[in-house]
Coordinates of C-alpha atoms in Angstrom, one line a residue:
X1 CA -27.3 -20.2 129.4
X2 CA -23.9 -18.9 129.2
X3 CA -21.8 -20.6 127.0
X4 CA -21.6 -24.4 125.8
X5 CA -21.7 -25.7 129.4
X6 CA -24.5 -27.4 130.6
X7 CA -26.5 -27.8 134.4
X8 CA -25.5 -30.9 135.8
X9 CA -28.4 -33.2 134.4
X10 CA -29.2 -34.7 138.0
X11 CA -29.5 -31.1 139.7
X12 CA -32.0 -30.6 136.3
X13 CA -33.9 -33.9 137.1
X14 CA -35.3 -32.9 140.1
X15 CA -38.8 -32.1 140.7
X16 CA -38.4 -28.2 140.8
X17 CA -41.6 -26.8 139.4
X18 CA -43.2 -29.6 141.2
X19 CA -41.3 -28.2 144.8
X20 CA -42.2 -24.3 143.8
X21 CA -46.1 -24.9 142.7
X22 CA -46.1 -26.8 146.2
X23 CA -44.3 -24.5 148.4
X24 CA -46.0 -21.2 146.8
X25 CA -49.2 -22.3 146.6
X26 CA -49.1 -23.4 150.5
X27 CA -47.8 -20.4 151.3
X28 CA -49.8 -18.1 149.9
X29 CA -53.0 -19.9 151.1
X30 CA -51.9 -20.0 154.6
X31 CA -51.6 -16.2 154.8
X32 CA -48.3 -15.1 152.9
X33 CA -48.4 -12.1 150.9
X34 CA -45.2 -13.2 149.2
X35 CA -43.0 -16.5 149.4
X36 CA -40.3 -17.5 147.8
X37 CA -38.9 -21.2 147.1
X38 CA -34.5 -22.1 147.1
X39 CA -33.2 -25.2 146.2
X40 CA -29.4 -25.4 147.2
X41 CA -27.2 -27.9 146.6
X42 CA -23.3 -27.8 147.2
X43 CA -20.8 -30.2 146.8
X44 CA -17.7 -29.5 148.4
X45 CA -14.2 -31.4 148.2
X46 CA -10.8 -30.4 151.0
X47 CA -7.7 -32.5 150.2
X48 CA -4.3 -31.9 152.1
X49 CA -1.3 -33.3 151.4
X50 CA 2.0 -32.9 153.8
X51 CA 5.3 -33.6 152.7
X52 CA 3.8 -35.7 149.6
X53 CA 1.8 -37.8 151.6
X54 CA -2.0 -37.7 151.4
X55 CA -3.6 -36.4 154.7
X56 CA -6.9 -35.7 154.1
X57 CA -9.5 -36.3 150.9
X58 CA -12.8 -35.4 151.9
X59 CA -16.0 -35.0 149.1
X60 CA -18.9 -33.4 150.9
X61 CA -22.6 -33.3 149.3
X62 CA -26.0 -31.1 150.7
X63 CA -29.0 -30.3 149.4
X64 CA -32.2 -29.3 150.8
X65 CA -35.0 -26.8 149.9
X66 CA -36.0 -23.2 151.9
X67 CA -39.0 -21.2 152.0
X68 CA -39.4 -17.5 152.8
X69 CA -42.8 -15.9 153.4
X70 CA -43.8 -12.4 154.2
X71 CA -47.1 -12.3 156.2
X72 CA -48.2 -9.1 157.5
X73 CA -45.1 -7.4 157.0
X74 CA -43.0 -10.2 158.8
X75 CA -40.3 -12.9 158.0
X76 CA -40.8 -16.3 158.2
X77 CA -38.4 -19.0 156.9
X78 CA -38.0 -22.8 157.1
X79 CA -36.1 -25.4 155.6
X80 CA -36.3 -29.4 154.4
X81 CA -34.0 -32.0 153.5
X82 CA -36.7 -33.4 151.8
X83 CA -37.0 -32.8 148.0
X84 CA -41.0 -33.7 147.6
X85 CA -43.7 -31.7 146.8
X86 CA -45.7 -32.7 150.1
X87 CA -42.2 -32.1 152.1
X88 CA -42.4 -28.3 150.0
X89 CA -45.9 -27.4 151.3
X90 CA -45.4 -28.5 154.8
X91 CA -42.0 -26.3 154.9
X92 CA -43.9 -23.5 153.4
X93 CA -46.7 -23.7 156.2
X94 CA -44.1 -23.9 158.6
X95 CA -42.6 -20.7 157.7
X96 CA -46.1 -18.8 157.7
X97 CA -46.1 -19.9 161.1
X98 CA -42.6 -18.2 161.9
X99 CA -43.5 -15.3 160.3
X100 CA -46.8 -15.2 162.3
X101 CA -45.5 -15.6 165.6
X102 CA -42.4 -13.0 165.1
X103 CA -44.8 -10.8 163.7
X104 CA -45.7 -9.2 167.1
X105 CA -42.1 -8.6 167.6
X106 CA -41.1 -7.1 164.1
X107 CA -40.9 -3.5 164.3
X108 CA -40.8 -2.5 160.7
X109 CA -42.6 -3.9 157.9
X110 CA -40.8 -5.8 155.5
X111 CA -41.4 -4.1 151.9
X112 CA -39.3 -5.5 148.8
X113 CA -37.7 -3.5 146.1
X114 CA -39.6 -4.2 142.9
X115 CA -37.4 -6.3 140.5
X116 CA -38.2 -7.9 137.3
X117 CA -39.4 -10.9 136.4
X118 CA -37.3 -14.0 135.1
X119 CA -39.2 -16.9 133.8
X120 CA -37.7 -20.1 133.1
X121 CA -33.8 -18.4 133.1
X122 CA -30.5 -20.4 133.9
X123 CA -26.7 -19.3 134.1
X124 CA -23.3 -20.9 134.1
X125 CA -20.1 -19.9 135.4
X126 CA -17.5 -20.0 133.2
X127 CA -15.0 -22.5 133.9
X128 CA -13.7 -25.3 131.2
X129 CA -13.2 -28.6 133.3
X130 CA -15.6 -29.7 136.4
X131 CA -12.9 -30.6 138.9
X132 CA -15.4 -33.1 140.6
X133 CA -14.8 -34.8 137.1
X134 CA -11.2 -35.3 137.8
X135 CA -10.4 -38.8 139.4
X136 CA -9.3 -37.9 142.9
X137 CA -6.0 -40.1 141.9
X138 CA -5.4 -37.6 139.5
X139 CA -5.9 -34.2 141.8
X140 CA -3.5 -36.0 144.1
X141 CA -0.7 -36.7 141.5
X142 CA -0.7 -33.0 140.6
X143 CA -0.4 -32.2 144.5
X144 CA 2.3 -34.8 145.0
X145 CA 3.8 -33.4 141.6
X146 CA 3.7 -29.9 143.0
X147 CA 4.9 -30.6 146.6
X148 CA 8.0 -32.8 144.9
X149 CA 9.1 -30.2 143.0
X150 CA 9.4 -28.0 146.2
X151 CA 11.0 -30.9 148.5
X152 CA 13.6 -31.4 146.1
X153 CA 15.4 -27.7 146.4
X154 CA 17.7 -27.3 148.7
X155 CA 16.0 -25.3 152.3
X156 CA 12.9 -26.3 151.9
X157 CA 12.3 -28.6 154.9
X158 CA 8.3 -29.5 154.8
X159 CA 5.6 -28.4 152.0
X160 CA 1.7 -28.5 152.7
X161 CA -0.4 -28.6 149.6
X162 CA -4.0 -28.0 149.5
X163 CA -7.2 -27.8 147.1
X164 CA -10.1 -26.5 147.9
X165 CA -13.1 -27.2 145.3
X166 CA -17.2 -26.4 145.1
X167 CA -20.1 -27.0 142.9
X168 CA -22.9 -25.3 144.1
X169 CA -26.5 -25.3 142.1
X170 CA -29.7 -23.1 143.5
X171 CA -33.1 -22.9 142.2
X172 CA -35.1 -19.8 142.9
X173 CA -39.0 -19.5 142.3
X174 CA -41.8 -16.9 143.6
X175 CA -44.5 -15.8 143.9
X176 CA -43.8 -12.7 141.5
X177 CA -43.3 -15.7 138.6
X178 CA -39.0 -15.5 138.7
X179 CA -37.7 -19.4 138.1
X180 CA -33.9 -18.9 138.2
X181 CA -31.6 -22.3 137.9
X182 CA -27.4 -21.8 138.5
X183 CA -24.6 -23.5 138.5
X184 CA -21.1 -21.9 139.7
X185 CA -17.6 -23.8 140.1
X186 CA -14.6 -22.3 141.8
X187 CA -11.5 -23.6 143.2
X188 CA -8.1 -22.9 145.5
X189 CA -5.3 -24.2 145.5
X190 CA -2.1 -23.7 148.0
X191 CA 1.1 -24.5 148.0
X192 CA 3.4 -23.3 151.3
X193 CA 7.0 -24.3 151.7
X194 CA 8.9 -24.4 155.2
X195 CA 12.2 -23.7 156.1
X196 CA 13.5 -24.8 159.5
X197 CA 17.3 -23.5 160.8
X198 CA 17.0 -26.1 163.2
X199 CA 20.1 -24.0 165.7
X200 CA 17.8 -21.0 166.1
X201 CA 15.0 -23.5 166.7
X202 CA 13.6 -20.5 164.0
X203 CA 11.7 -21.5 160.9
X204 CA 10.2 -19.4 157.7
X205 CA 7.6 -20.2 155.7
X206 CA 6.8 -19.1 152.1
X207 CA 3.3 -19.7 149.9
X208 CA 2.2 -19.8 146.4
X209 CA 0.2 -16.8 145.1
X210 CA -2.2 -18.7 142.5
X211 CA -5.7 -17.1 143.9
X212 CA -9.1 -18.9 144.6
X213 CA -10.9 -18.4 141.3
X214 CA -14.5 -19.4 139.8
X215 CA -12.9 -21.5 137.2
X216 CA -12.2 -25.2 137.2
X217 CA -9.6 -27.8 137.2
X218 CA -7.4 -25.8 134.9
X219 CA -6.4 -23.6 137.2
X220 CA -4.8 -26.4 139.0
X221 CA -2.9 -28.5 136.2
X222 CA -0.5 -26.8 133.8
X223 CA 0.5 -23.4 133.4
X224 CA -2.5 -22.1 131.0
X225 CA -4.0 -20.2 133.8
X226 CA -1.7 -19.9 136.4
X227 CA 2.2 -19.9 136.2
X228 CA 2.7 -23.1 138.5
X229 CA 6.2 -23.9 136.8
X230 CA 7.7 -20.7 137.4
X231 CA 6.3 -20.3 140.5
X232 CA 7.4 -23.3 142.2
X233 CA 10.4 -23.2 140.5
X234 CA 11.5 -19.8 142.0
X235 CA 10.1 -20.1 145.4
X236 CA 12.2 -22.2 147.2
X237 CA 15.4 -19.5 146.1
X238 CA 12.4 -16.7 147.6
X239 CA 11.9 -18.8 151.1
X240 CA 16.2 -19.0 151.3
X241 CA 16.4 -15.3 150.8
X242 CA 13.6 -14.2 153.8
X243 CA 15.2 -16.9 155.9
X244 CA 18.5 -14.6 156.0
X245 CA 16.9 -11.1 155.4
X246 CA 17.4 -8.1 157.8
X247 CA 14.3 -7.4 160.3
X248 CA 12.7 -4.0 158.7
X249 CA 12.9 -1.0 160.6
X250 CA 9.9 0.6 161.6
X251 CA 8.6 4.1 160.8
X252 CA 6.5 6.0 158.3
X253 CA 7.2 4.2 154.8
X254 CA 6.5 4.1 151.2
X255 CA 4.7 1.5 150.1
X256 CA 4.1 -0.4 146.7
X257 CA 1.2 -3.3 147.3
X258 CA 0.9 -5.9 145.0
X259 CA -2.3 -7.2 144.0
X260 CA -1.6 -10.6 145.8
X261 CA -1.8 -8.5 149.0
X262 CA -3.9 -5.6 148.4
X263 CA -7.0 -7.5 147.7
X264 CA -7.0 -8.3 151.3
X265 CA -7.3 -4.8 152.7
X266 CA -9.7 -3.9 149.5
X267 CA -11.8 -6.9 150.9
X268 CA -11.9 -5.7 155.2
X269 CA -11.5 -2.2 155.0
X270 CA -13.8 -1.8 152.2
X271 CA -15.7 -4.5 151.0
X272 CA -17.2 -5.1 154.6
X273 CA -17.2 -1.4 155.7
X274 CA -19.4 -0.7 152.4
X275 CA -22.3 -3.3 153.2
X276 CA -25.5 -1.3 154.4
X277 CA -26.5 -3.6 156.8
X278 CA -23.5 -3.4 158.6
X279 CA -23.4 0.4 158.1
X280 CA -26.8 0.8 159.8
X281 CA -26.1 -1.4 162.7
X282 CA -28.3 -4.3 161.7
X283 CA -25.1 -6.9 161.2
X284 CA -23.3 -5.9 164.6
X285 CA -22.5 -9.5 167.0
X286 CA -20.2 -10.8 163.8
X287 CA -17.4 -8.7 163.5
X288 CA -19.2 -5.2 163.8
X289 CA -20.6 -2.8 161.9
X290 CA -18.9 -0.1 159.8
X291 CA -17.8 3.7 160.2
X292 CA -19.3 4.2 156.8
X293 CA -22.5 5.2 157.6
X294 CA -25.0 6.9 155.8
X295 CA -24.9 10.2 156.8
X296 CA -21.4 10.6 155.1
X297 CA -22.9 8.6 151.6
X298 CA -21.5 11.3 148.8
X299 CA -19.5 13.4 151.3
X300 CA -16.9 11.5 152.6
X301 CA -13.9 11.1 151.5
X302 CA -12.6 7.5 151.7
X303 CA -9.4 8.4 149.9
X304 CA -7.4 10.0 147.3
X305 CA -8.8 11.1 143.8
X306 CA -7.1 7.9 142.3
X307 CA -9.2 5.8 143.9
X308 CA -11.9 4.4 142.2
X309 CA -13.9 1.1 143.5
X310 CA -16.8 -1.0 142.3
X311 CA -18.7 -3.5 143.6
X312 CA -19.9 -6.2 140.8
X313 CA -21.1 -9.3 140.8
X314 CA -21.0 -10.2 136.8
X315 CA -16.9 -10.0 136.6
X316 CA -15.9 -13.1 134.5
X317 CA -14.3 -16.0 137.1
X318 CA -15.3 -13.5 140.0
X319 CA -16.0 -15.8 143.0
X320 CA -19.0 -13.7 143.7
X321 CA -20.1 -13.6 140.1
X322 CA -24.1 -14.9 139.6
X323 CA -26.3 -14.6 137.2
X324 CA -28.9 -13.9 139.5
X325 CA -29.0 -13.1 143.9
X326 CA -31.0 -15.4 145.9
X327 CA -33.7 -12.7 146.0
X328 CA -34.3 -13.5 141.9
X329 CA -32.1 -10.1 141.5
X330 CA -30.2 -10.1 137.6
X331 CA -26.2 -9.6 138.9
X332 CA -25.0 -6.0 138.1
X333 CA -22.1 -3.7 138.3
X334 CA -22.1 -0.1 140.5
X335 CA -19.9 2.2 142.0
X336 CA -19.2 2.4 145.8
X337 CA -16.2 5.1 145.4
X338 CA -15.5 7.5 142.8
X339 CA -12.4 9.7 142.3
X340 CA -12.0 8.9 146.4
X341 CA -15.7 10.3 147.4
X342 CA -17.8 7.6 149.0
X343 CA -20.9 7.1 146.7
X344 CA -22.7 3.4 147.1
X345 CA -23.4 0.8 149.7
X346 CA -24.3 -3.3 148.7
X347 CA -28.2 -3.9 148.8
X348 CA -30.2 -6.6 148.8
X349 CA -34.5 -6.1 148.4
X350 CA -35.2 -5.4 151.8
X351 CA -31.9 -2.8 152.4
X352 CA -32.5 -0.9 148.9
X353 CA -35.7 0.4 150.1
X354 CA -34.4 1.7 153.2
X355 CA -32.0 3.9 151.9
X356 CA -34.1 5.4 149.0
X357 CA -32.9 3.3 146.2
X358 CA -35.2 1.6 143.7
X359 CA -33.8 -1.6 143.1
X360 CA -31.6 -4.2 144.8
X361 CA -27.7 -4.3 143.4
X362 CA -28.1 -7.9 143.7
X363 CA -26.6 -9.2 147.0
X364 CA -28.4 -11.6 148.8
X365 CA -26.8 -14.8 149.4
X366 CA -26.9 -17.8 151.8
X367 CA -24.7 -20.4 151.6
X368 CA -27.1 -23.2 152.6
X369 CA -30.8 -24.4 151.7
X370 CA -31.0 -24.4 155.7
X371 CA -30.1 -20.4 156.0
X372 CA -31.5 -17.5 155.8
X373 CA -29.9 -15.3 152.7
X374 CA -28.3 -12.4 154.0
X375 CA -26.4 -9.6 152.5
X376 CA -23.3 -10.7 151.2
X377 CA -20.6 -9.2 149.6
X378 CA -20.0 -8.6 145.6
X379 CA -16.6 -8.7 144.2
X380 CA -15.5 -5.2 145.2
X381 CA -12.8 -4.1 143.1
X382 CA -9.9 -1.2 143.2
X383 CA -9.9 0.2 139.4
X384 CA -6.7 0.3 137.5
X385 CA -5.5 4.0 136.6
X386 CA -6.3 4.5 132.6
X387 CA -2.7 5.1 131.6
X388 CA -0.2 1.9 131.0
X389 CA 1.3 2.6 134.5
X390 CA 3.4 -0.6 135.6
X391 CA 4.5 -1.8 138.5
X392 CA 8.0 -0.8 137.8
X393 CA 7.1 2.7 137.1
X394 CA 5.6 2.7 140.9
X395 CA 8.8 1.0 142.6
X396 CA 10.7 3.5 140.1
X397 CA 8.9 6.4 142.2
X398 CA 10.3 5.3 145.5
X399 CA 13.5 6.5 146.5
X400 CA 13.2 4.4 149.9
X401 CA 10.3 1.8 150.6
X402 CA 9.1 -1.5 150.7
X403 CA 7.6 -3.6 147.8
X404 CA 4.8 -6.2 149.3
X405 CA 3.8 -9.2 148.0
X406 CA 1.5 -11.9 149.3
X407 CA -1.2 -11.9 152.0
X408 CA -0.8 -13.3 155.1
X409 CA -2.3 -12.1 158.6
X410 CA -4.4 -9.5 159.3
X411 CA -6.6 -8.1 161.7
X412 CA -9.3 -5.3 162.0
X413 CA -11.8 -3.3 164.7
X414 CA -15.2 -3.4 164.7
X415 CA -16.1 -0.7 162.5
X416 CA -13.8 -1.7 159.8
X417 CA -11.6 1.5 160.9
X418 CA -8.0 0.7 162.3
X419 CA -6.4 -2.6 160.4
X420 CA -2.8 -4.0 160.9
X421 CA -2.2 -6.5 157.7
X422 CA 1.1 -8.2 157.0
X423 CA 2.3 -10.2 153.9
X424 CA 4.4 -13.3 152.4
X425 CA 7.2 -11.7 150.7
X426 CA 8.7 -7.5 151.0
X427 CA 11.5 -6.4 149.1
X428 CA 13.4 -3.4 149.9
X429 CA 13.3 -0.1 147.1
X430 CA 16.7 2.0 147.5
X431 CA 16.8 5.0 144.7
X432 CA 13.6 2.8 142.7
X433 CA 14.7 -0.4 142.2
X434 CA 14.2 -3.6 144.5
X435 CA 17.4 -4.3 146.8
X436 CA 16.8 -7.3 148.5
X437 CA 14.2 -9.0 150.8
X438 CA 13.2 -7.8 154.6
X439 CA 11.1 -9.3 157.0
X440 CA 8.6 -9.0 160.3
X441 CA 6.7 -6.1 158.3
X442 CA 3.2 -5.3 159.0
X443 CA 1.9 -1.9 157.7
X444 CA -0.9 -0.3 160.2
X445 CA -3.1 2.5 159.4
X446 CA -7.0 3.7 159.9
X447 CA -8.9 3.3 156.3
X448 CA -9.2 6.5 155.3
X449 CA -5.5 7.6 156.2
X450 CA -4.5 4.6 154.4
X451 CA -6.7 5.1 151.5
X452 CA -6.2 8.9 151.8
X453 CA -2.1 8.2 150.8
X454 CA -2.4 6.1 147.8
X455 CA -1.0 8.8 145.3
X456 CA -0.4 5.9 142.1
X457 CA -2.4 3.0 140.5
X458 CA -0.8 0.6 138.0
X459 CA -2.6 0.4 134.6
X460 CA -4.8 -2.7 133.1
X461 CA -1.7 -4.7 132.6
X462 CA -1.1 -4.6 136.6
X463 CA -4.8 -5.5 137.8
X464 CA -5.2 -8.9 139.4
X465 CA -8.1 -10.8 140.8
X466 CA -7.6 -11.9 144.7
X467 CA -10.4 -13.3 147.1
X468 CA -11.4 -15.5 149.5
X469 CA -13.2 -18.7 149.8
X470 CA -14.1 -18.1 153.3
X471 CA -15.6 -15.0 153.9
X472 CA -18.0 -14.9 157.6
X473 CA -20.8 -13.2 158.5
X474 CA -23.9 -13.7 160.4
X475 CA -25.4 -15.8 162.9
X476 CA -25.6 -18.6 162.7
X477 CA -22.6 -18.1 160.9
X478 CA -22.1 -18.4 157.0
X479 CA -19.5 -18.2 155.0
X480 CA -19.3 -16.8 151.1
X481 CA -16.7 -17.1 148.1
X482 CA -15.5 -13.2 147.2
X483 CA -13.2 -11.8 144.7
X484 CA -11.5 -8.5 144.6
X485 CA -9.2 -7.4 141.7
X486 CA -6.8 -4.7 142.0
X487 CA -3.8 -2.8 140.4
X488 CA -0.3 -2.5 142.1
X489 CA -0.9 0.8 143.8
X490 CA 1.8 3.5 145.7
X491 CA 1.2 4.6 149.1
X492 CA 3.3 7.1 150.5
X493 CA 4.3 7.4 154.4
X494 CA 2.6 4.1 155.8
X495 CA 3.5 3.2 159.4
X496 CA 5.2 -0.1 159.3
X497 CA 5.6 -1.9 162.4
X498 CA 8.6 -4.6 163.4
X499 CA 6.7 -7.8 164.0
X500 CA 9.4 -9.2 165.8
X501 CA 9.8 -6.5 168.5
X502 CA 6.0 -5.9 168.6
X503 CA 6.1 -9.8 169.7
X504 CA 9.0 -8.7 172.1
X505 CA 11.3 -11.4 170.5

């Protein structure tokens, strides 16, 4: 158990020993050679507010219980909403069946990495306040507290506020003797402020940075976790200045990413392109596969010696962070690049075996007792250099460039190659010091050029932690929670395109 926090005492009152001896037991008789038993339960909460005014407050709950078997080297899996014993076996016999019929279609036997076994564990995110133990008239006062503070500058026409919460809580039993119980927490929240010039019939818009982030309701109220005074207090003088700003010219540029922004291309030009499954073709009708295949695992070079990246999935407030996959795999930290060379992929039990490796790294995850787990992302990380490098010293560097903050669009190819991203906020470096805003930037580049020009890193004090709360993959689709933390880092000679004319405006 990590920390003083304790499992919800309703998700610990149900019958899960009861469910597992069931399900296992019924598997294993009708034919299975291994089975495993999930218990998943999420509660979910979306609440939008426009202009001040409540839109939408929406509290979702689901919970149900899967069973995966392996019969003759085959998958099968099926799912309840049920939560009885009886319900357990008959879902358990039901996926011996699956695995039975697909069986004389499978064309390579399912073997498991060997892992451990965990008996009787349990693990807690860290996180201080439940946020679905905060009145919902209270998340709205902060919202409407937020947006009104926004309203009230001068230029800012309309504000949208939104939170985004979860609770999710698994159980994971097998047949190996692993009996896992989590609970994780995480939250987003979003401010963005609009700006209309109403003669152009032109508008602007501006959003907060605060990042999604495995914690709880204090990373929404006050300013011990996230700046939210000084944020919302200097935006609205941010959103004036990129309503009047110059278009940027385009052409080879220098770059200096913040963290805000980078942990979007960290997340689609490596996090996906590093997953094996995509790299061997086996993830390929949901946005592709990858150019990092295996034949170039040690050889290639992803990028510059600077660049250092690892995957983990024990970070503290990581969105991705477990204590354990949904395979019964302990969480762990690994390398993917080192000093720019491409050295790792993420595995779950049936991957790792595949490609040589003796264990899982722990990333198997499905985001509903009524889907398959797949292999899912950990929180892939860009490491900070070991120096105190600042941001400052980067900008300090650039004699002419563009500072980017912020993420914003983006958009990829199928083997998580050539990317175009753009950004909220860029600030023009003359002789190393900021000089102003621009705007229409998007930088464009193939991964490893991009990755091959990143001559600087910031230091510790620079590295931030980004990520998503929506994440896809598969089919049917699912969608994960993902952090990625990263320095301010200096690329040199980036293509930057003019939005604006690319749109022919």
């Amino acid at each position: 158990m990590t920390g003083s926090r304790r499992i919800d005492a309703d998700f610990l009152a149900l019958p899960r020993q009861e469910l597992a001896d069931a399900a296992l037991s019924a598997a294993v008789n009708a034919g299975a050679s291994y089975a495993d038993l999930r218990v998943h339960g999420i509660a979910t909460e979306t609440m939008q507010l426009r202009d001040g005014a409540l839109e939408t407050a929406v509290v979702d709950h689901e919970i149900g219980l899967a069973v995966r078997v392996i019969v003759d080297g085959a998958w099968g899996f099926a799912s309840h909403t049920e939560l009885d014993p009886a319900a357990a076996a008959s879902t358990a016999r039901r996926a011996v069946k699956v695995a039975t019929t697909l069986a004389a279609l499978n064309t390579e036997r399912i073997e498991l990495a060997p892992e451990p076994v965990y008996r009787d564990v349990s693990w807690i995110s860290e996180y201080r306040i439940d946020p679905f133990g905060v009145a919902v008239q209270d998340k709205v006062a902060v919202l409407e507290d937020y947006s009104g503070r926004l309203l009230a500058s001068d230029g800012v026409d309309h504000v949208s506020a939104r939170l985004n919460t979860a609770k999710e809580q698994t159980f994971y039993a097998d047949t190996l003797g692993s009996s896992i119980t989590q609970q994780r927490v995480r939250v987003l929240p979003k401010l963005e402020a609009v700006t209309v010039d109403a003669a152009a019939g032109t508008f602007e818009t501006m959003s907060t940075l605060a990042p999604p982030t495995a914690r709880g309701w204090e990373a929404v109220e006050g300013d011990q976790v996230w700046d939210w005074t000084g944020e919302l207090s200097q935006l609205p003088s941010l959103l004036a200045e990129k309503a009047k700003a110059p278009s940027v010219i385009a052409g080879p540029t220098d770059l200096v990413i913040d963290p805000s922004n980078l942990w979007l291309t960290i997340h689609e030009s490596i996090g996906h392109a590093t997953e094996y499954d995509r790299a061997i073709g086996y993830e390929a009708a949901y946005a592709g596969t990858s150019f990092a295949t295996p034949d170039k695992l040690g050889s290639m070079k992803y990028g510059s010696p600077v660049m250092n990246v690892t995957a983990d999935r024990t970070f503290e407030h990581g969105l991705a962070t477990v204590g354990f996959d949904d395979e019964g795999v302990c969480a762990q930290s690994w390398d993917l690049i080192r000093d720019g060379i491409f050295v790792g992929y993420q595995l779950d039990r049936v991957f790792a075996p595949r490609l040589g490796e003796s264990r899982s790294n722990g990333c198997s995850y499905a985001d509903s007792a009524h889907h398959v787990p797949i292999q899912r992302m950990a929180n892939v990380s860009l490491q900070p250099a070991p120096d105190d490098v600042s941001t400052d010293d980067l900008i300090g560097s650039v004699a002419d460039g563009i500072y980017i903050v912020g993420d914003k669009s983006w958009s990829i190819d199928m083997q998580r190659y050539n990317f175009q991203f753009t950004g909220q906020r860029f600030f023009r470096i003359r002789d190393g010091r900021l000089d102003g805003q621009v705007r229409d930037v998007a930088y464009q580049a193939t991964t490893t050029d991009f990755w091959g020009a990143l001559e600087a890193v910031g230091g510790q004090s620079t590295w931030r932690l980004g990520g998503a709360f929506n994440c896809g993959k598969a089919q049917p689709g699912q969608v994960a929670a993902v952090s990625h933390g990263c320095p301010s880092a200096l690329f040199r000679g980036i293509t930057v395109l003019n939005t604006r004319e690319e749109g022919g405006r």
